[in-house]
XYZ file of N, CA, C and O in Angstrom:
772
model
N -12.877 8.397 -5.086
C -11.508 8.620 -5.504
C -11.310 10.116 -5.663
O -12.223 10.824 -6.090
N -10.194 10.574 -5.342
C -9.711 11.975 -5.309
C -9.410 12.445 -6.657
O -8.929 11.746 -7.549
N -9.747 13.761 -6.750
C -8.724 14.048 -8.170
C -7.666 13.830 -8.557
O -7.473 13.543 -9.739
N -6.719 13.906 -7.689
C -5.571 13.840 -8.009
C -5.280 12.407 -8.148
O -4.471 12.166 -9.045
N -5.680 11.491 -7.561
C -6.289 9.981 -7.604
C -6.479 9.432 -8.684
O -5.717 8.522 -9.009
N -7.560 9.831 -9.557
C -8.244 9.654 -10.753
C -7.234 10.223 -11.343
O -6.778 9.314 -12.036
N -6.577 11.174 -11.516
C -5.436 11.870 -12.775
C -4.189 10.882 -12.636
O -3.512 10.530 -13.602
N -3.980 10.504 -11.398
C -2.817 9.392 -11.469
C -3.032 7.974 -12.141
O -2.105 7.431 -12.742
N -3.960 7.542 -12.052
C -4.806 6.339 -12.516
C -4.354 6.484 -14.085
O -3.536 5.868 -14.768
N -5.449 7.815 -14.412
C -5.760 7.799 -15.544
C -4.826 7.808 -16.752
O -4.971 7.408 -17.907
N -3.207 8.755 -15.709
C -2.172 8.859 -16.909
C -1.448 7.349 -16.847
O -0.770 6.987 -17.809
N -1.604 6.548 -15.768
C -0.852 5.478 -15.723
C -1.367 4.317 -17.036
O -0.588 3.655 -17.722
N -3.034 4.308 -17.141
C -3.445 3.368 -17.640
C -3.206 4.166 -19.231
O -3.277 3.433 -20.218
N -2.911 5.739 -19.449
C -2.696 5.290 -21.278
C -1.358 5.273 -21.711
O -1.012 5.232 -22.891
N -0.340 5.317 -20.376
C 1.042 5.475 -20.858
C 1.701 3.703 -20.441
O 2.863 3.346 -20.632
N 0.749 2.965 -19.938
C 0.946 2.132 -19.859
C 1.137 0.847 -21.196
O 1.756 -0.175 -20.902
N 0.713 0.969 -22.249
C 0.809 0.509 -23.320
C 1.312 1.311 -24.549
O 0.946 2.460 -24.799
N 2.120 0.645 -25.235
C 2.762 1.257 -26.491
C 1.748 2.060 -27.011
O 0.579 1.954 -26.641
N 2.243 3.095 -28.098
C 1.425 3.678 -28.859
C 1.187 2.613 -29.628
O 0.034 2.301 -29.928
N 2.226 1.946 -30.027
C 1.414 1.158 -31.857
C 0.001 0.181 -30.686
O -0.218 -0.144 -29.519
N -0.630 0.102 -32.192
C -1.703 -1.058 -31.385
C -1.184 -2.374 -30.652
O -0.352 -3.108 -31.185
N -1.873 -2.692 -29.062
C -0.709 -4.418 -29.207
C -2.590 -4.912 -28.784
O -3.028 -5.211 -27.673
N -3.122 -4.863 -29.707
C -4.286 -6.214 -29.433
C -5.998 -5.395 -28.514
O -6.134 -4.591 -27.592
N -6.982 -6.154 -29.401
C -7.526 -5.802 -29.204
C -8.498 -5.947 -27.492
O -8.828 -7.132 -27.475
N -8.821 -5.545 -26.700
C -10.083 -5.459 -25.563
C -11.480 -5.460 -25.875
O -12.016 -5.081 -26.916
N -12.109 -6.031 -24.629
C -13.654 -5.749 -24.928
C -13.797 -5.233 -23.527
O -13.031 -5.517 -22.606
N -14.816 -4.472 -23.451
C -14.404 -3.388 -21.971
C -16.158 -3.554 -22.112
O -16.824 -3.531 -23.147
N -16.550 -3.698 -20.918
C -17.997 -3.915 -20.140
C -18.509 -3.382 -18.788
O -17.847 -2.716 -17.992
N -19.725 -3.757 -18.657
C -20.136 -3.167 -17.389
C -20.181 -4.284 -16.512
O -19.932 -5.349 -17.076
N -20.439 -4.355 -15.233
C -20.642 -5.710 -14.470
C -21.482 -4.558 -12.751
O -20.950 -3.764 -11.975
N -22.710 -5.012 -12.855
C -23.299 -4.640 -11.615
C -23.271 -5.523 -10.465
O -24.042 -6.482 -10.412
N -22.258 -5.218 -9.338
C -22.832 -6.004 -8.359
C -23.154 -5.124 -7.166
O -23.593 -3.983 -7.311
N -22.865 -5.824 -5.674
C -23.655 -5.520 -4.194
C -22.293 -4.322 -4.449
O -22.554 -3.535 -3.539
N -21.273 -3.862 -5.012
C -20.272 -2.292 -4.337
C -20.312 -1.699 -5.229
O -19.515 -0.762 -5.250
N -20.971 -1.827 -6.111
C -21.339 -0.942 -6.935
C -21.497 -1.608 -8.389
O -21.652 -2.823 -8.517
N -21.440 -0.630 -9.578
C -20.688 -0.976 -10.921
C -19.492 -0.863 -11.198
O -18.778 -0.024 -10.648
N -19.065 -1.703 -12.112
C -17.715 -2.201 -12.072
C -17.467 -2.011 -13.570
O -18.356 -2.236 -14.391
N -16.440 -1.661 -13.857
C -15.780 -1.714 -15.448
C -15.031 -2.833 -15.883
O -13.869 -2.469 -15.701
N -15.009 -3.784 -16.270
C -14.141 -4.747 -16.883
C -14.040 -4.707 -18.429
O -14.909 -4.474 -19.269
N -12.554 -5.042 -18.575
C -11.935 -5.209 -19.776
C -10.962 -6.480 -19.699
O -10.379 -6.811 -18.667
N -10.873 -7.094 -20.827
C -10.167 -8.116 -21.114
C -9.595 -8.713 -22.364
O -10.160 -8.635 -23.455
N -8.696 -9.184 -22.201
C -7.801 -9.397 -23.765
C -8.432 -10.855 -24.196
O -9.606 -11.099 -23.916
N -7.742 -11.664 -24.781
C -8.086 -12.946 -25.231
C -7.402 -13.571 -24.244
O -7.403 -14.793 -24.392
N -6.764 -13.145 -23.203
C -6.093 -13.928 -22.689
C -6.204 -14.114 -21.101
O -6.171 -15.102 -20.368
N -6.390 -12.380 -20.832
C -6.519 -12.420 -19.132
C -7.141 -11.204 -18.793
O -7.045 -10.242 -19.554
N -7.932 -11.121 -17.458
C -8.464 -9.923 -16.906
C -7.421 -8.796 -17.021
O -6.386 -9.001 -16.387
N -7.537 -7.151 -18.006
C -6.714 -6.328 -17.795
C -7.405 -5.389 -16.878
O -6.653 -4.791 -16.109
N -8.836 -5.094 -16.777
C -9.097 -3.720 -15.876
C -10.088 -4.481 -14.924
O -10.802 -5.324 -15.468
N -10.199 -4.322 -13.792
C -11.199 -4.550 -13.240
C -11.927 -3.087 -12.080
O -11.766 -3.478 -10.925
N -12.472 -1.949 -12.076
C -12.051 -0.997 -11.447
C -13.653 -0.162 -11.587
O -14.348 -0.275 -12.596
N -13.951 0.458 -10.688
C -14.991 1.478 -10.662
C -14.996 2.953 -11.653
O -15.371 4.042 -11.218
N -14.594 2.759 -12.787
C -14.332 4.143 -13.938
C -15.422 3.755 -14.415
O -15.916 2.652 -14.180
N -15.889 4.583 -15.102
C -17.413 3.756 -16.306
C -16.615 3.663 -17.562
O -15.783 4.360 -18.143
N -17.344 2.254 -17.784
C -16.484 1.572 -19.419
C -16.083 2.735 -20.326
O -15.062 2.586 -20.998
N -16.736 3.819 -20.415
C -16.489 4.779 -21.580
C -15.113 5.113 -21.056
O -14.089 4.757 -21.638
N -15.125 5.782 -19.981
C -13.585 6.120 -19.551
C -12.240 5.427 -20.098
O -11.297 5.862 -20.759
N -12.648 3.730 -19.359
C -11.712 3.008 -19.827
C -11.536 2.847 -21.480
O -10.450 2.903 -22.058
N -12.783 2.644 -22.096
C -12.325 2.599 -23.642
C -11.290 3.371 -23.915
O -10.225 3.104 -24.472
N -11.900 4.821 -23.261
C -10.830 5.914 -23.829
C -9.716 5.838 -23.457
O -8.843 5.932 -24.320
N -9.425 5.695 -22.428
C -7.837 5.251 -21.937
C -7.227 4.210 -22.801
O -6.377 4.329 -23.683
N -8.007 2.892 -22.239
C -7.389 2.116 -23.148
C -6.739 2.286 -24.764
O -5.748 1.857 -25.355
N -7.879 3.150 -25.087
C -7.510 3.789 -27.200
C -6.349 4.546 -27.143
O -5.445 4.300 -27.942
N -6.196 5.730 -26.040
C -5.027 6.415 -26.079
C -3.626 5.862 -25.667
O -2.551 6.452 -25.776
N -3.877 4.480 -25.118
C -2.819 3.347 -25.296
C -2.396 2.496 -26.480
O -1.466 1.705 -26.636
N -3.198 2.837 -27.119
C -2.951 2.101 -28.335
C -3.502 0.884 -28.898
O -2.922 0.390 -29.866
N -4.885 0.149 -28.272
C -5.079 -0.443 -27.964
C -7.196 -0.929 -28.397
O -8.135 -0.443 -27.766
N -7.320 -1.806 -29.416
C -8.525 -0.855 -30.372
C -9.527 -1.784 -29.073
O -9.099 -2.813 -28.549
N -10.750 -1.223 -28.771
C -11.460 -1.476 -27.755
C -12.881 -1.730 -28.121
O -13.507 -0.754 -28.537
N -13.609 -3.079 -28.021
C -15.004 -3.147 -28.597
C -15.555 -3.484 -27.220
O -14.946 -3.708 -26.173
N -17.495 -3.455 -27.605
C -18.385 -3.891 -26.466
C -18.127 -5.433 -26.670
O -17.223 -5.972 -27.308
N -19.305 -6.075 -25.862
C -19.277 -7.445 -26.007
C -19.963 -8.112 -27.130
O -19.992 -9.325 -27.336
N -20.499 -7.205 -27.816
C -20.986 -7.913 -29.532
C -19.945 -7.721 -30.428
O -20.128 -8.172 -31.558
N -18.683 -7.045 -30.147
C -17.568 -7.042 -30.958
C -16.481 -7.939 -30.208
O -15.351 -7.775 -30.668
N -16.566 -8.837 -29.172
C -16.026 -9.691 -28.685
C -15.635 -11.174 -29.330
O -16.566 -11.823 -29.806
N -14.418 -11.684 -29.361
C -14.161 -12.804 -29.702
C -14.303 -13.911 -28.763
O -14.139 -13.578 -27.589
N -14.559 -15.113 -28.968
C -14.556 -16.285 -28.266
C -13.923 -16.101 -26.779
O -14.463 -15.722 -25.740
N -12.740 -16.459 -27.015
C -11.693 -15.931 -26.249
C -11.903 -14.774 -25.208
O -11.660 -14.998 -24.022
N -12.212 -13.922 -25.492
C -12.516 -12.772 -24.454
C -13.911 -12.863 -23.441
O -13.973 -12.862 -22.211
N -14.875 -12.932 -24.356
C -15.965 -13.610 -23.625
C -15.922 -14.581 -22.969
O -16.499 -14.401 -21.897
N -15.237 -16.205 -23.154
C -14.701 -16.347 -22.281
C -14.017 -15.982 -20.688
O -14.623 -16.217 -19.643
N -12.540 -15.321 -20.763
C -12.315 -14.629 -19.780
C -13.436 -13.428 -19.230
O -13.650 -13.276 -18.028
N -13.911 -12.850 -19.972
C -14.973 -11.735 -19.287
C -16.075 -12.732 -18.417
O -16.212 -12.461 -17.224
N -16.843 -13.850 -18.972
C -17.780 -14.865 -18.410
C -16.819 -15.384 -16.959
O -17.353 -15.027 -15.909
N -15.902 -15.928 -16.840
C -15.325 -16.279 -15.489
C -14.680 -15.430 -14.877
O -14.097 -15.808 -13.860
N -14.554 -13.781 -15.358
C -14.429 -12.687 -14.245
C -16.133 -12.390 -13.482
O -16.650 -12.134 -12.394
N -16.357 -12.546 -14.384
C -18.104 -11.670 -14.135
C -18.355 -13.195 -13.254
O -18.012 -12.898 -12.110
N -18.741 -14.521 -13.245
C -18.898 -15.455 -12.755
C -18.288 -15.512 -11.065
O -18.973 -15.533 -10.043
N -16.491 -15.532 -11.203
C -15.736 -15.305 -10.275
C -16.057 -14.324 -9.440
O -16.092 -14.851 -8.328
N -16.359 -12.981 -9.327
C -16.719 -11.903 -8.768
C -18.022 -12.025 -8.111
O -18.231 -11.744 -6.931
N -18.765 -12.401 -8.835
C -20.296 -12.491 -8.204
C -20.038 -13.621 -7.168
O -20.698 -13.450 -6.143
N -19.468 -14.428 -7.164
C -19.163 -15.957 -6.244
C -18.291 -15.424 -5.194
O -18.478 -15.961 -4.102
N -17.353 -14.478 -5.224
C -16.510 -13.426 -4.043
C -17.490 -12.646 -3.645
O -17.466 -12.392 -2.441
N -18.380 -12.165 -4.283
C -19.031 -10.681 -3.350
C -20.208 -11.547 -2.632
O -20.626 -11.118 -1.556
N -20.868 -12.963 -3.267
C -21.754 -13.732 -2.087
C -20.899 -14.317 -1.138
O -21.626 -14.863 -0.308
N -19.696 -14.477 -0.841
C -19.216 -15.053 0.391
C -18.971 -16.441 -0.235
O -18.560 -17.183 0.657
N -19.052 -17.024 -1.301
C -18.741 -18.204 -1.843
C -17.610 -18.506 -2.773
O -17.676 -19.286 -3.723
N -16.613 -17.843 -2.424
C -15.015 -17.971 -3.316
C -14.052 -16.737 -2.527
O -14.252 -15.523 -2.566
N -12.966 -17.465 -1.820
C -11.960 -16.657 -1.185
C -10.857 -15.983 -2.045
O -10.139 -15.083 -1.608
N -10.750 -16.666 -3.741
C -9.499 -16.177 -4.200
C -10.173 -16.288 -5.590
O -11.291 -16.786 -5.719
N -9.306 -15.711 -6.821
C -9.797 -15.807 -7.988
C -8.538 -16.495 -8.721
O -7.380 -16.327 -8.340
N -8.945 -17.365 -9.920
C -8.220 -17.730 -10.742
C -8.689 -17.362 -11.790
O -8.641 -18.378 -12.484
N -9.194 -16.438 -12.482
C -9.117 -16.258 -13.811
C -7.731 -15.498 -14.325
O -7.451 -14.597 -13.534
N -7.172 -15.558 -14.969
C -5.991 -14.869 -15.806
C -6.014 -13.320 -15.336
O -7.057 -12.668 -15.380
N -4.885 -12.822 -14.917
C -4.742 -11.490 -15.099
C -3.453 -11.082 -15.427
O -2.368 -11.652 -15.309
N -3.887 -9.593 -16.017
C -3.185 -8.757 -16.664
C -2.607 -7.052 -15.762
O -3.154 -5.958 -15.898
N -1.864 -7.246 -15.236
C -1.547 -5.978 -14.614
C -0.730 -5.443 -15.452
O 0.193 -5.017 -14.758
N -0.476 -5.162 -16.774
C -0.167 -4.353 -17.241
C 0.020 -3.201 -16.929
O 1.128 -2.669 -16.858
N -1.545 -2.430 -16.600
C -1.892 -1.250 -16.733
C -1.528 -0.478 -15.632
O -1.747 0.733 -15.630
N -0.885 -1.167 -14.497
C -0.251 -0.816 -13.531
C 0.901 -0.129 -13.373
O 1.723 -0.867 -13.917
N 1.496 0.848 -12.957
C 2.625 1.444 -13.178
C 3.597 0.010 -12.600
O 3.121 -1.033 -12.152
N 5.013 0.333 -12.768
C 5.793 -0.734 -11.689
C 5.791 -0.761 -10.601
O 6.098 -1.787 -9.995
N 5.432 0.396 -9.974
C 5.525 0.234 -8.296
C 4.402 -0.402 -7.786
O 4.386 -1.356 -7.007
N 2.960 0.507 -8.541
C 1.917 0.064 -8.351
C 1.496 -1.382 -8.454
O 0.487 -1.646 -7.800
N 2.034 -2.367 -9.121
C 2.204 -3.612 -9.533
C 2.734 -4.382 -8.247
O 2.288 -5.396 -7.711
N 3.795 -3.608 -7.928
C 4.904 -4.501 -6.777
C 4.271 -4.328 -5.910
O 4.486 -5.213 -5.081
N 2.899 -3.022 -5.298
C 2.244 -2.536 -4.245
C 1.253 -3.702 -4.180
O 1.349 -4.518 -3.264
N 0.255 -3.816 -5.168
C -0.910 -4.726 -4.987
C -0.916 -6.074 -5.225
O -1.818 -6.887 -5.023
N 0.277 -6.243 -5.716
C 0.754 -7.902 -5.587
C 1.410 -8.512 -4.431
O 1.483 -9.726 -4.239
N 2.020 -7.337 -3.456
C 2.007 -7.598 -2.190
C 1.472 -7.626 -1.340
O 1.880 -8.010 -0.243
N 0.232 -7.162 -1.650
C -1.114 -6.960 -0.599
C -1.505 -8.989 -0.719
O -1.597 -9.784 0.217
N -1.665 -9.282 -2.404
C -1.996 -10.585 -2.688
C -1.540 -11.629 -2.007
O -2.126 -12.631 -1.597
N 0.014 -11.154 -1.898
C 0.935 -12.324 -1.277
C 0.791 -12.219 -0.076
O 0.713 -13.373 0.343
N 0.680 -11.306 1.005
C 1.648 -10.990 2.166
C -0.157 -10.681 3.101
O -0.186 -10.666 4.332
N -1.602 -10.448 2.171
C -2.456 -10.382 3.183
C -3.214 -11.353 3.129
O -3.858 -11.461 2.086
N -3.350 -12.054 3.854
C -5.207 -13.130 3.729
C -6.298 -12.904 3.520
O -6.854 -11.853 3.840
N -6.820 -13.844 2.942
C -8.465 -13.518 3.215
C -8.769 -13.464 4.272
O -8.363 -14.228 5.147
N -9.866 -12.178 4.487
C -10.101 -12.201 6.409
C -9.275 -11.379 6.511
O -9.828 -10.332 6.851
N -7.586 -11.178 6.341
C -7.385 -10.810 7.189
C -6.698 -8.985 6.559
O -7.056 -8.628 5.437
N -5.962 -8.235 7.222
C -5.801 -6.529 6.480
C -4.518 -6.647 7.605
O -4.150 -7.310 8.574
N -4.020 -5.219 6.527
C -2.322 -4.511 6.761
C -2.620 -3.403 7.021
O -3.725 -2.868 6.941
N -1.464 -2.914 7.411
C -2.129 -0.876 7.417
C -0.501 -0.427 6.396
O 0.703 -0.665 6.487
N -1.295 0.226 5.603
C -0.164 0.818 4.750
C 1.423 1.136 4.873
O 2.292 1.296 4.016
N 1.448 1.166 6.479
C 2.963 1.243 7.003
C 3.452 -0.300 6.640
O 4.173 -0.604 5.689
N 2.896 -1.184 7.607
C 3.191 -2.852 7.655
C 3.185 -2.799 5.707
O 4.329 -2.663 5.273
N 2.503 -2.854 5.020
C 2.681 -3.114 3.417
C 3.991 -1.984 2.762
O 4.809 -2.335 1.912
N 3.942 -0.864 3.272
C 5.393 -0.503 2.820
C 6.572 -1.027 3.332
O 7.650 -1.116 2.744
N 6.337 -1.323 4.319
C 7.469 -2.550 5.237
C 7.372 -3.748 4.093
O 8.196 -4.562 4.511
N 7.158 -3.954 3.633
C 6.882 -5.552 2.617
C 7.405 -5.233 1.501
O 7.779 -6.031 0.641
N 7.447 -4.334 1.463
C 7.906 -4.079 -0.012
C 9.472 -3.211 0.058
O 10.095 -2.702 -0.874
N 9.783 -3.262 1.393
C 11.266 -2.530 1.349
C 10.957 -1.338 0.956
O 11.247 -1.057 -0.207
N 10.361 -0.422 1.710
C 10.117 1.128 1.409
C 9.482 1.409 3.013
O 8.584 2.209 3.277
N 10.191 0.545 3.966
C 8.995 1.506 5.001
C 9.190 3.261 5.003
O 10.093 3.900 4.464
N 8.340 3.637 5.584
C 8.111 5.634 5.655
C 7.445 5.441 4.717
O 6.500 6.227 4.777
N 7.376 4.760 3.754
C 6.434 5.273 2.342
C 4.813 4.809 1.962
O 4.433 4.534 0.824
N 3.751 4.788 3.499
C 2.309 4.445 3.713
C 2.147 5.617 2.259
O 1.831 5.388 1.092
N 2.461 6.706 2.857
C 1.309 7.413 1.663
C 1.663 7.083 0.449
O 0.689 6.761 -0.231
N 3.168 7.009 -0.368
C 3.644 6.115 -1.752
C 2.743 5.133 -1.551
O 1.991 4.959 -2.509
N 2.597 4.531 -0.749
C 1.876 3.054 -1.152
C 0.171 3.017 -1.097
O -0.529 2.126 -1.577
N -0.270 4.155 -0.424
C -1.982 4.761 -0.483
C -2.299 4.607 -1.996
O -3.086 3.889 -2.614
N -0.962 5.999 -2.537
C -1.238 6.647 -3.946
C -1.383 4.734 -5.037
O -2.227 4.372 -5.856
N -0.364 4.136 -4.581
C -0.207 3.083 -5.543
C -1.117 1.932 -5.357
O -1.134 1.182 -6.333
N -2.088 1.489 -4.094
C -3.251 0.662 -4.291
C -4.386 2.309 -4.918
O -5.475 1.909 -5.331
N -4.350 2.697 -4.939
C -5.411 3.592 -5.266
C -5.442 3.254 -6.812
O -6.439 2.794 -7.369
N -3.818 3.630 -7.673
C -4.141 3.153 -9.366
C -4.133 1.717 -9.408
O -3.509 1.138 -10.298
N -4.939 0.925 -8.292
C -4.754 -0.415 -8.742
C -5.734 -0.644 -9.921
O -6.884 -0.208 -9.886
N -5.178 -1.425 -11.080
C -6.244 -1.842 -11.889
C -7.253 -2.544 -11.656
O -8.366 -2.351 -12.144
N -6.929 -3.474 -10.841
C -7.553 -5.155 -10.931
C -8.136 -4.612 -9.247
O -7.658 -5.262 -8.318
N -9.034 -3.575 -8.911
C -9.655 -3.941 -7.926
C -10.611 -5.245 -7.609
O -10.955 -6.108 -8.416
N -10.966 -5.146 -6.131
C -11.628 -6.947 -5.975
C -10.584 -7.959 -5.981
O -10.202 -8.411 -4.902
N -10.016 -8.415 -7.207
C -9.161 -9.234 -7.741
C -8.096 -9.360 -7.048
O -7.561 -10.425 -6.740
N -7.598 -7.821 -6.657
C -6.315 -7.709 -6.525
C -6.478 -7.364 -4.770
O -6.169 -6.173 -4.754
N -6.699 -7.639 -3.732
C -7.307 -6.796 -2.811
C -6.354 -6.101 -1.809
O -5.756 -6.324 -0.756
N -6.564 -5.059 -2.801
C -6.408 -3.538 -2.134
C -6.908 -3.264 -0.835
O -6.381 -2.634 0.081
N -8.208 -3.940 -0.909
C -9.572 -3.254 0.374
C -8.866 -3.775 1.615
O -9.305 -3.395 2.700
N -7.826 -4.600 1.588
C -7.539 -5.189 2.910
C -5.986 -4.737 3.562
O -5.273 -5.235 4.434
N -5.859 -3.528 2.664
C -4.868 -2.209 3.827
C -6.042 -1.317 4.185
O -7.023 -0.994 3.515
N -5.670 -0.996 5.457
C -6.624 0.048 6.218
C -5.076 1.123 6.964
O -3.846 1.086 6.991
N -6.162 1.927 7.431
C -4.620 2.929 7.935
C -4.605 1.910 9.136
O -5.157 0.855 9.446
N -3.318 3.128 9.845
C -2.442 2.766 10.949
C -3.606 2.649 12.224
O -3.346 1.849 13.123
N -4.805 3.396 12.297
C -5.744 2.871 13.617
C -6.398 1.501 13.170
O -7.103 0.951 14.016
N -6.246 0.873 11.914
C -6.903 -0.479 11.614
C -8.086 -0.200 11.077
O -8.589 -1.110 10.418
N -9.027 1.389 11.225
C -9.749 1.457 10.147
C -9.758 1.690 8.957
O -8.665 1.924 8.440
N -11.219 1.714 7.936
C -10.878 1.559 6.522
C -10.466 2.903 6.161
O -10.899 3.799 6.885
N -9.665 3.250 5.121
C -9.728 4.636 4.834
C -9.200 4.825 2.971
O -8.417 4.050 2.423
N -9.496 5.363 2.663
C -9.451 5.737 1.133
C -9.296 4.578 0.168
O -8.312 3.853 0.025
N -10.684 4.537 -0.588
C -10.775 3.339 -1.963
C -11.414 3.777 -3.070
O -12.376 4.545 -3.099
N -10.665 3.096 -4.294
C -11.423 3.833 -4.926
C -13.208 3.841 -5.707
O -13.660 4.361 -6.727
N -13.728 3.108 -4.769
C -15.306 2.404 -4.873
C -16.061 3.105 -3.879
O -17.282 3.052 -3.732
N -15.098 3.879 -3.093
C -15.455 4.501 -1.623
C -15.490 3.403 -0.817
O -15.496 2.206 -1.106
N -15.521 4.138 0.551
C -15.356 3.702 2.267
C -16.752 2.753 2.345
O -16.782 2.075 3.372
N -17.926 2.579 1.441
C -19.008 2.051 1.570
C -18.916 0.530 1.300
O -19.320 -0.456 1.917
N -18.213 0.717 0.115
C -17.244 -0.357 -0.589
C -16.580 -1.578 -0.026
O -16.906 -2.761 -0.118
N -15.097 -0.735 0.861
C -14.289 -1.211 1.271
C -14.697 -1.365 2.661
O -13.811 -1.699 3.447
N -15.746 -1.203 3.060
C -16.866 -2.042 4.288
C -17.298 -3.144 4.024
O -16.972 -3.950 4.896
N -17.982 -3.647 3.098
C -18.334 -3.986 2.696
C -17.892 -5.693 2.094
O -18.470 -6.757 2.317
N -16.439 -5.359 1.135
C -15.152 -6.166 1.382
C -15.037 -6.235 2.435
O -15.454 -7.381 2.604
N -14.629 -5.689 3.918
C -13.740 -6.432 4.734
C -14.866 -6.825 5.661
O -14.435 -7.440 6.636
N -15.910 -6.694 5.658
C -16.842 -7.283 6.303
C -17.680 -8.343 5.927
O -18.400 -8.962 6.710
N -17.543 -8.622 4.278
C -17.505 -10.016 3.733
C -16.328 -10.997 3.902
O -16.397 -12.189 3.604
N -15.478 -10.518 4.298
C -14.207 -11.674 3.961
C -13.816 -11.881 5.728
O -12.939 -12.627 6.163
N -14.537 -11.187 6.371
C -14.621 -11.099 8.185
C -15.276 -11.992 9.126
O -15.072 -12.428 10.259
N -16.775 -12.163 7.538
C -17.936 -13.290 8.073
C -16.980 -14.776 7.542
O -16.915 -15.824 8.186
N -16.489 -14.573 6.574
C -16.189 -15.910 5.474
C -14.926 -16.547 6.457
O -14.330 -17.568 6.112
């Protein structure tokens, strides 16, 4: 991820929640085959799923307003949802689950960014990829590939949300924020499946 990448991310996810507190997170690590992964989650639904290291996100998350424990300060409820993200994910990255149902939270998403990677959800298949022009076409903004680069880039809910399956306009992969090793990786699992 680019600097300017990471600074967009980063102001989105603490201006994304009120200052007053609205509820507490438990924010974790999760190792799989594209790397390490940061997850956080409410009592209710997946809010981060994304390549930052948990410390990052705590901190974001706190400067949202928002009080943030490990998983020994976790309630029922969260562990829960954290157990069938971490479950769900590992069952997507072996080639054995095309879609996820655990609860999510795109909050932390700006609005565009929200309308960007929920159209990737709707409008791409498993298997199959867009090139950032065709996805700004979807969203009633064509001309706006690079608006829509910048906005899967602050996606929260990477994996979950799949981003990895816009590539540019020649159909190869190009900018993620897990890196190009990554987003090989994705579209060459969901290519075999």
């Amino acid at each position: 991820m680019s600097p300017s990448q990471e600074e967009y991310v980063m102001h989105a996810m603490s201006r994304s929640a009120p200052r007053e507190a609205v509820g507490s997170v438990v924010v974790a690590e999760h190792h799989t085959p594209i790397g390490r992964l940061a997850l956080a989650a409410t009592d209710e639904a997946l809010l981060y799923c994304g390549f930052f290291p948990p410390e990052t996100v705590r901190e974001r998350l706190a400067a949202g307003g928002r009080e943030c424990w490990d998983e020994a300060g976790a309630d029922a409820d969260q562990v829960a949802v954290m157990a069938q993200a971490r479950d769900q994910l590992d069952d997507f990255l072996a080639g054995g689950r095309r879609s996820f149902t655990v609860p999510l939270d795109p909050s932390l998403a700006t609005p565009f960014s929200k309308e960007v990677v929920l159209a990737v959800a709707e409008h791409v298949p498993y298997g199959g990829t867009a090139t950032y022009g065709e996805l700004a076409a979807a969203v009633h903004r064509p001309g706006s590939a690079r608006a829509v680069g910048k906005a899967l880039g602050a996606n929260p809910l990477c994996v979950v949300l799949p981003c990895h399956r816009v590539v540019g306009a020649s159909g190869r992969p190009m900018g993620y924020a897990g890196g190009l090793r990554a987003k090989r990786f994705l579209l060459d699992l969901e290519c075999r499946g």
